[in-house]
Amino acid sequence: MDMPTRQSPRQTFRLDVDAIRDKARKNLDDGAVTEGYGADREAVLDMLNEALATELVCTLRYKRHFFMAKGIHAEPVAAEFAEHAAEEQSHADQIAARIVQLGGAPNFSPVGMLDRSHAQYVEGDTLESMIKENLVAERIAIDSYRAMVQYLGDGDPTTRRLMEQILAAEEEHADDMADLLDHNH
């Protein structure tokens, strides 16, 4: 008795290109946001403005720590603070650009920035306290951004990927701060 050969049903990928073309011509004012956008755009814009504030506060904190770092071990630590400040500013710029792509306005106003930011602005008075405050802020950003990535899911894969990239950088920053803390004991 011959056994029937099983072939897996092959799914073919087909697009209704005419329908896509028709939809693309509608709502041109929405720019990159098409009918297929699956997230709550206003919620995403609010979330991104909070992330923007977080990055700006972190930039300012790292800048202050760079200028205030003193002591025998200060030079390499200050260099790390300067590098992180530049990276946080780059994250802020990327987030602001995405906000605009989604049809929003990035909120750079200093009024309310600390309320919008997940991280805090703590100056620190010693090299060790500065490192600790930066580590705390990075850990806050890591948990906040991880939650954002989970919220975005498949609804907005472009923003999710951006936040995943920034999350990876924040994890690296936290690791750097933890290493500095170990070296300064």
CSV table of N, CA and C in Angstrom, one decimal, residues 11-102:
chain,number,residue,atom,x,y,z
A,11,GLN,N,2.3,28.6,0.8
A,11,GLN,CA,1.7,29.9,0.8
A,11,GLN,C,2.4,30.8,-0.2
A,12,THR,N,1.6,31.4,-1.0
A,12,THR,CA,2.2,32.3,-1.9
A,12,THR,C,1.9,33.7,-1.4
A,13,PHE,N,2.9,34.6,-1.6
A,13,PHE,CA,2.8,36.0,-1.2
A,13,PHE,C,2.2,36.8,-2.3
A,14,ARG,N,1.1,37.3,-2.1
A,14,ARG,CA,0.4,38.2,-3.1
A,14,ARG,C,0.0,39.5,-2.5
A,15,LEU,N,0.2,40.5,-3.2
A,15,LEU,CA,-0.2,41.8,-2.8
A,15,LEU,C,-1.2,42.3,-3.8
A,16,ASP,N,-2.2,43.1,-3.3
A,16,ASP,CA,-3.1,43.8,-4.2
A,16,ASP,C,-2.4,45.1,-4.4
A,17,VAL,N,-1.5,45.2,-5.4
A,17,VAL,CA,-0.7,46.4,-5.6
A,17,VAL,C,-1.6,47.6,-6.0
A,18,ASP,N,-2.7,47.3,-6.7
A,18,ASP,CA,-3.6,48.4,-7.1
A,18,ASP,C,-4.2,49.0,-5.9
A,19,ALA,N,-4.6,48.2,-4.9
A,19,ALA,CA,-5.2,48.7,-3.7
A,19,ALA,C,-4.2,49.5,-2.9
A,20,ILE,N,-3.0,49.0,-2.8
A,20,ILE,CA,-1.9,49.7,-2.1
A,20,ILE,C,-1.7,51.1,-2.8
A,21,ARG,N,-1.6,51.1,-4.1
A,21,ARG,CA,-1.4,52.3,-4.8
A,21,ARG,C,-2.5,53.3,-4.5
A,22,ASP,N,-3.7,52.8,-4.5
A,22,ASP,CA,-4.9,53.7,-4.3
A,22,ASP,C,-4.8,54.3,-2.8
A,23,LYS,N,-4.5,53.5,-1.9
A,23,LYS,CA,-4.4,53.9,-0.5
A,23,LYS,C,-3.3,54.9,-0.3
A,24,ALA,N,-2.2,54.7,-1.0
A,24,ALA,CA,-1.0,55.6,-0.9
A,24,ALA,C,-1.3,57.0,-1.3
A,25,ARG,N,-2.3,57.1,-2.2
A,25,ARG,CA,-2.6,58.5,-2.8
A,25,ARG,C,-3.6,59.2,-1.8
A,26,LYS,N,-4.2,58.5,-0.9
A,26,LYS,CA,-5.1,59.2,0.1
A,26,LYS,C,-4.3,59.6,1.3
A,27,ASN,N,-4.8,60.6,2.0
A,27,ASN,CA,-4.3,61.1,3.2
A,27,ASN,C,-2.7,61.4,3.2
A,28,LEU,N,-2.3,62.1,2.1
A,28,LEU,CA,-0.9,62.4,1.9
A,28,LEU,C,-0.3,63.2,3.1
A,29,ASP,N,-1.2,64.0,3.7
A,29,ASP,CA,-0.7,64.8,4.9
A,29,ASP,C,-0.2,63.9,6.0
A,30,ASP,N,-0.5,62.6,6.0
A,30,ASP,CA,-0.1,61.7,7.1
A,30,ASP,C,1.3,61.2,6.9
A,31,GLY,N,1.9,61.6,5.7
A,31,GLY,CA,3.3,61.2,5.5
A,31,GLY,C,3.6,59.8,5.6
A,32,ALA,N,4.5,59.4,6.6
A,32,ALA,CA,4.9,58.0,6.7
A,32,ALA,C,3.8,57.1,7.4
A,33,VAL,N,2.8,57.8,8.0
A,33,VAL,CA,1.8,57.0,8.7
A,33,VAL,C,0.7,56.6,7.7
A,34,THR,N,0.7,55.3,7.4
A,34,THR,CA,-0.3,54.8,6.4
A,34,THR,C,-1.4,54.2,7.2
A,35,GLU,N,-2.4,53.8,6.4
A,35,GLU,CA,-3.6,53.1,7.0
A,35,GLU,C,-3.2,51.8,7.7
A,36,GLY,N,-2.1,51.2,7.4
A,36,GLY,CA,-1.7,50.0,8.0
A,36,GLY,C,-1.0,50.2,9.4
A,37,TYR,N,-0.8,51.5,9.8
A,37,TYR,CA,-0.1,51.7,11.1
A,37,TYR,C,-1.0,51.1,12.2
A,38,GLY,N,-0.4,50.3,13.0
A,38,GLY,CA,-1.2,49.5,13.9
A,38,GLY,C,-1.2,50.0,15.4
A,39,ALA,N,-0.5,51.1,15.7
A,39,ALA,CA,-0.5,51.5,17.1
A,39,ALA,C,-1.4,52.7,17.3
A,40,ASP,N,-1.5,53.1,18.5
A,40,ASP,CA,-2.3,54.3,18.9
A,40,ASP,C,-1.2,55.5,18.7
A,41,ARG,N,-1.3,56.2,17.6
A,41,ARG,CA,-0.3,57.2,17.3
A,41,ARG,C,-0.1,58.2,18.4
A,42,GLU,N,-1.2,58.7,19.0
A,42,GLU,CA,-1.1,59.7,20.1
A,42,GLU,C,-0.4,59.2,21.3
A,43,ALA,N,-0.7,57.9,21.6
A,43,ALA,CA,0.0,57.3,22.8
A,43,ALA,C,1.5,57.1,22.5
A,44,VAL,N,1.8,56.7,21.2
A,44,VAL,CA,3.2,56.6,20.9
A,44,VAL,C,3.9,57.9,20.9
A,45,LEU,N,3.3,59.0,20.4
A,45,LEU,CA,3.9,60.3,20.5
A,45,LEU,C,4.1,60.7,21.9
A,46,ASP,N,3.2,60.5,22.8
A,46,ASP,CA,3.4,60.8,24.2
A,46,ASP,C,4.6,60.1,24.8
A,47,MET,N,4.6,58.8,24.5
A,47,MET,CA,5.7,57.9,25.0
A,47,MET,C,7.0,58.4,24.5
A,48,LEU,N,7.1,58.7,23.2
A,48,LEU,CA,8.3,59.2,22.6
A,48,LEU,C,8.8,60.5,23.2
A,49,ASN,N,7.8,61.4,23.5
A,49,ASN,CA,8.2,62.7,24.1
A,49,ASN,C,8.7,62.5,25.5
A,50,GLU,N,8.2,61.5,26.2
A,50,GLU,CA,8.8,61.1,27.5
A,50,GLU,C,10.2,60.6,27.3
A,51,ALA,N,10.4,59.7,26.3
A,51,ALA,CA,11.7,59.2,26.1
A,51,ALA,C,12.7,60.3,25.7
A,52,LEU,N,12.2,61.3,24.9
A,52,LEU,CA,13.0,62.5,24.5
A,52,LEU,C,13.4,63.2,25.7
A,53,ALA,N,12.5,63.5,26.6
A,53,ALA,CA,12.8,64.2,27.9
A,53,ALA,C,13.9,63.4,28.7
A,54,THR,N,13.7,62.1,28.7
A,54,THR,CA,14.6,61.3,29.5
A,54,THR,C,16.0,61.4,28.9
A,55,GLU,N,16.1,61.3,27.6
A,55,GLU,CA,17.5,61.5,26.9
A,55,GLU,C,18.1,62.8,27.1
A,56,LEU,N,17.2,63.9,27.1
A,56,LEU,CA,17.8,65.2,27.3
A,56,LEU,C,18.3,65.4,28.7
A,57,VAL,N,17.5,64.9,29.7
A,57,VAL,CA,17.9,65.0,31.1
A,57,VAL,C,19.2,64.3,31.3
A,58,CYS,N,19.3,63.1,30.7
A,58,CYS,CA,20.5,62.3,30.8
A,58,CYS,C,21.7,63.0,30.2
A,59,THR,N,21.5,63.7,29.0
A,59,THR,CA,22.6,64.4,28.4
A,59,THR,C,23.1,65.5,29.3
A,60,LEU,N,22.1,66.3,29.9
A,60,LEU,CA,22.5,67.4,30.8
A,60,LEU,C,23.2,66.9,32.0
A,61,ARG,N,22.8,65.7,32.6
A,61,ARG,CA,23.4,65.2,33.8
A,61,ARG,C,24.8,64.7,33.5
A,62,TYR,N,25.0,64.0,32.4
A,62,TYR,CA,26.3,63.6,32.0
A,62,TYR,C,27.2,64.7,31.7
A,63,LYS,N,26.7,65.8,31.0
A,63,LYS,CA,27.5,67.0,30.8
A,63,LYS,C,28.0,67.6,32.1
A,64,ARG,N,27.1,67.8,33.0
A,64,ARG,CA,27.5,68.4,34.3
A,64,ARG,C,28.6,67.5,35.0
A,65,HIS,N,28.4,66.2,35.0
A,65,HIS,CA,29.3,65.3,35.6
A,65,HIS,C,30.7,65.4,34.9
A,66,PHE,N,30.7,65.5,33.6
A,66,PHE,CA,31.9,65.6,32.8
A,66,PHE,C,32.7,66.9,33.3
A,67,PHE,N,32.0,68.0,33.5
A,67,PHE,CA,32.7,69.2,33.9
A,67,PHE,C,33.1,69.2,35.4
A,68,MET,N,32.3,68.5,36.2
A,68,MET,CA,32.5,68.5,37.6
A,68,MET,C,33.4,67.3,38.1
A,69,ALA,N,33.8,66.4,37.3
A,69,ALA,CA,34.6,65.3,37.7
A,69,ALA,C,36.0,65.7,38.2
A,70,LYS,N,36.3,65.4,39.4
A,70,LYS,CA,37.6,65.8,40.0
A,70,LYS,C,38.2,64.7,40.7
A,71,GLY,N,39.5,64.7,40.8
A,71,GLY,CA,40.2,63.7,41.6
A,71,GLY,C,41.2,62.9,40.8
A,72,ILE,N,41.9,62.0,41.4
A,72,ILE,CA,43.0,61.3,40.8
A,72,ILE,C,42.5,60.4,39.7
A,73,HIS,N,41.3,59.9,39.8
A,73,HIS,CA,40.8,58.9,38.8
A,73,HIS,C,39.8,59.6,37.8
A,74,ALA,N,39.8,60.9,37.9
A,74,ALA,CA,38.7,61.7,37.2
A,74,ALA,C,38.8,61.7,35.7
A,75,GLU,N,40.0,61.7,35.1
A,75,GLU,CA,40.2,61.9,33.7
A,75,GLU,C,39.5,60.8,32.9
A,76,PRO,N,39.7,59.5,33.1
A,76,PRO,CA,39.0,58.5,32.3
A,76,PRO,C,37.5,58.4,32.6
A,77,VAL,N,37.1,58.7,33.8
A,77,VAL,CA,35.7,58.8,34.1
A,77,VAL,C,35.0,59.9,33.4
A,78,ALA,N,35.7,61.1,33.4
A,78,ALA,CA,35.1,62.3,32.7
A,78,ALA,C,35.0,62.0,31.2
A,79,ALA,N,36.0,61.3,30.7
A,79,ALA,CA,35.9,61.0,29.2
A,79,ALA,C,34.7,60.1,28.9
A,80,GLU,N,34.4,59.1,29.8
A,80,GLU,CA,33.3,58.3,29.7
A,80,GLU,C,32.0,59.1,29.8
A,81,PHE,N,31.9,60.0,30.7
A,81,PHE,CA,30.8,60.9,30.9
A,81,PHE,C,30.5,61.7,29.6
A,82,ALA,N,31.6,62.2,29.0
A,82,ALA,CA,31.5,63.0,27.8
A,82,ALA,C,31.0,62.1,26.6
A,83,GLU,N,31.5,60.9,26.5
A,83,GLU,CA,31.0,60.0,25.4
A,83,GLU,C,29.6,59.7,25.6
A,84,HIS,N,29.1,59.4,26.8
A,84,HIS,CA,27.7,59.1,27.1
A,84,HIS,C,26.8,60.3,26.8
A,85,ALA,N,27.3,61.5,27.2
A,85,ALA,CA,26.5,62.7,26.9
A,85,ALA,C,26.2,62.8,25.4
A,86,ALA,N,27.3,62.6,24.6
A,86,ALA,CA,27.1,62.7,23.1
A,86,ALA,C,26.1,61.6,22.6
A,87,GLU,N,26.2,60.4,23.2
A,87,GLU,CA,25.4,59.3,22.7
A,87,GLU,C,23.9,59.6,23.2
A,88,GLU,N,23.7,60.1,24.4
A,88,GLU,CA,22.3,60.4,24.8
A,88,GLU,C,21.7,61.5,23.9
A,89,GLN,N,22.6,62.5,23.5
A,89,GLN,CA,22.1,63.5,22.6
A,89,GLN,C,21.7,63.0,21.3
A,90,SER,N,22.5,62.0,20.8
A,90,SER,CA,22.2,61.3,19.5
A,90,SER,C,20.8,60.6,19.6
A,91,HIS,N,20.6,59.9,20.8
A,91,HIS,CA,19.3,59.2,21.0
A,91,HIS,C,18.2,60.2,21.0
A,92,ALA,N,18.4,61.4,21.6
A,92,ALA,CA,17.3,62.4,21.6
A,92,ALA,C,17.0,62.9,20.2
A,93,ASP,N,18.1,63.0,19.4
A,93,ASP,CA,17.9,63.5,18.0
A,93,ASP,C,17.1,62.4,17.2
A,94,GLN,N,17.4,61.2,17.4
A,94,GLN,CA,16.7,60.1,16.7
A,94,GLN,C,15.3,60.0,17.1
A,95,ILE,N,15.0,60.2,18.4
A,95,ILE,CA,13.6,60.1,18.9
A,95,ILE,C,12.8,61.3,18.3
A,96,ALA,N,13.5,62.5,18.4
A,96,ALA,CA,12.8,63.7,17.8
A,96,ALA,C,12.4,63.5,16.4
A,97,ALA,N,13.4,62.9,15.6
A,97,ALA,CA,13.1,62.7,14.2
A,97,ALA,C,11.9,61.8,14.0
A,98,ARG,N,11.9,60.7,14.8
A,98,ARG,CA,10.8,59.8,14.7
A,98,ARG,C,9.4,60.4,15.1
A,99,ILE,N,9.4,61.3,16.1
A,99,ILE,CA,8.2,62.0,16.4
A,99,ILE,C,7.7,62.8,15.2
A,100,VAL,N,8.6,63.5,14.5
A,100,VAL,CA,8.2,64.2,13.4
A,100,VAL,C,7.7,63.3,12.3
A,101,GLN,N,8.3,62.2,12.0
A,101,GLN,CA,7.9,61.2,11.0
A,101,GLN,C,6.4,60.8,11.3
A,102,LEU,N,6.1,60.7,12.6
A,102,LEU,CA,4.8,60.2,13.0
A,102,LEU,C,3.8,61.4,13.0
